[in-house]
CSV table of C-alpha atoms in Angstrom, one decimal:
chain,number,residue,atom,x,y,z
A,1,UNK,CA,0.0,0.0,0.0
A,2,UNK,CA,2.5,2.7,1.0
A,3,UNK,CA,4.0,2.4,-2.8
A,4,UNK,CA,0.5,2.7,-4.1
A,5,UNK,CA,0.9,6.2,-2.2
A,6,UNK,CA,3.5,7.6,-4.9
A,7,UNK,CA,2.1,5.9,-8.0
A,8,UNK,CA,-1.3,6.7,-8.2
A,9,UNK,CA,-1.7,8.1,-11.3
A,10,UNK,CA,-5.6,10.1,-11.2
A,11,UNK,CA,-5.4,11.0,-14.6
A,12,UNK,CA,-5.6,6.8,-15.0
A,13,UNK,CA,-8.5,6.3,-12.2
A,14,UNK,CA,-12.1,6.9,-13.2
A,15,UNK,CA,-14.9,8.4,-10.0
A,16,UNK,CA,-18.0,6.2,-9.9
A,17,UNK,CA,-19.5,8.7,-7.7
A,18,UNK,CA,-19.7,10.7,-4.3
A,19,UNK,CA,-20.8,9.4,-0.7
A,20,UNK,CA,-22.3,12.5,1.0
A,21,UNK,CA,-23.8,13.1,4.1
A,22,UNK,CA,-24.9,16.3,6.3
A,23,UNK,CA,-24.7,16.4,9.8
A,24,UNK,CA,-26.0,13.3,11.4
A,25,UNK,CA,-28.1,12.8,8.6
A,26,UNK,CA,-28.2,9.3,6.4
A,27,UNK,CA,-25.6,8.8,3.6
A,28,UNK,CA,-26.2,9.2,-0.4
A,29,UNK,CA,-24.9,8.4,-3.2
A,30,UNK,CA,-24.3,10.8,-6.0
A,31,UNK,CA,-23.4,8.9,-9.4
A,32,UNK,CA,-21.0,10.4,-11.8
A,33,UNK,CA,-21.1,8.3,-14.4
A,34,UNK,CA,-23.2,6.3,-17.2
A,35,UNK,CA,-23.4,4.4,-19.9
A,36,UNK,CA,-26.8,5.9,-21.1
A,37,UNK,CA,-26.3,8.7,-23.6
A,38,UNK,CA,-29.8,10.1,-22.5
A,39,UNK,CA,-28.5,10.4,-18.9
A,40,UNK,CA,-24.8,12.0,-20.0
A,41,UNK,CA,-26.9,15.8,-19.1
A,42,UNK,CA,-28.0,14.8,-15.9
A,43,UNK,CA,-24.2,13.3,-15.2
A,44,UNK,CA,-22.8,16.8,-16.0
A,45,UNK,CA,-25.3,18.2,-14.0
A,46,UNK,CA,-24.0,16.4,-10.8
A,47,UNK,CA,-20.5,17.3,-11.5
A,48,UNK,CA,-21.3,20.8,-11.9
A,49,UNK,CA,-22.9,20.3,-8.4
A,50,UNK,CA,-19.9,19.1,-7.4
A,51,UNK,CA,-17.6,21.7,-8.4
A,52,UNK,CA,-19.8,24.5,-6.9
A,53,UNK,CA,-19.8,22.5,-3.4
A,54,UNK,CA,-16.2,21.9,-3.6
A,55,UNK,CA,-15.6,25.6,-4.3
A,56,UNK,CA,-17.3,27.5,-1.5
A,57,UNK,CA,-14.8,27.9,0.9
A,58,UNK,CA,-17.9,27.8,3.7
A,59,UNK,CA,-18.7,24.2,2.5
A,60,UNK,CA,-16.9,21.4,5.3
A,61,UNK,CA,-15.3,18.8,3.9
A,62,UNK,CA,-14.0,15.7,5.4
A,63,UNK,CA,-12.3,13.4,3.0
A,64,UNK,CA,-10.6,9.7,3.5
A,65,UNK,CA,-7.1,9.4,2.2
A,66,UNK,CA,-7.1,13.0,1.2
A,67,UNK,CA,-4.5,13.4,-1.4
A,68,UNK,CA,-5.6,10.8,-4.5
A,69,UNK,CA,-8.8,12.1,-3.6
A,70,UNK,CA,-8.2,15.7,-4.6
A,71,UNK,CA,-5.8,15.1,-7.1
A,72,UNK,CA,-8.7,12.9,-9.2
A,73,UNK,CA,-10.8,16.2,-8.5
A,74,UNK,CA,-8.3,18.4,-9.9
A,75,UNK,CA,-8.3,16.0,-13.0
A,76,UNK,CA,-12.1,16.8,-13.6
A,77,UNK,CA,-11.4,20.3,-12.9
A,78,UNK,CA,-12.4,20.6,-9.4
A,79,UNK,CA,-10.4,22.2,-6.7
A,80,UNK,CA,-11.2,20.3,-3.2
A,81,UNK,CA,-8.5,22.1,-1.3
A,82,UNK,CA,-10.9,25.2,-0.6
């Protein structure tokens, strides 16, 4: 594992989706990704949700394993370290 640490490679990994959760509240699941062209706008959507979240500064974040994390969000344009 600790060698995994230098090679990860984001650019190579592909997000699934987002666990979220407020407060005490239950967790969801945001998907990020389809097969279904029809649902590609609604995918883009998300993300945009994403970015706009990830981007207030007022938004808390707590992340797992921090680093691959936001380097995969900086490859979909998304700066998590606000």
């Amino acid at each position: 594992l600790e060698e995994d640490m230098y090679t990860f490679l984001p650019f190579e990994q592909n997000i699934a989706g987002l666990a979220v959760c407020w407060s005490s509240s239950a967790v969801y699941f945001i998907s990020l990704k389809t097969k279904d062209k029809h649902k590609q706008h609604d995918i883009e959507d998300r993300w945009a949700a994403v970015r706009r979240v990830m981007a207030n500064p007022k938004s808390k974040k707590v992340q797992f394993n921090m680093k691959p994390q936001l380097k995969m969000l900086l490859c979909h344009d998304i700066d998590g370290a606000s």
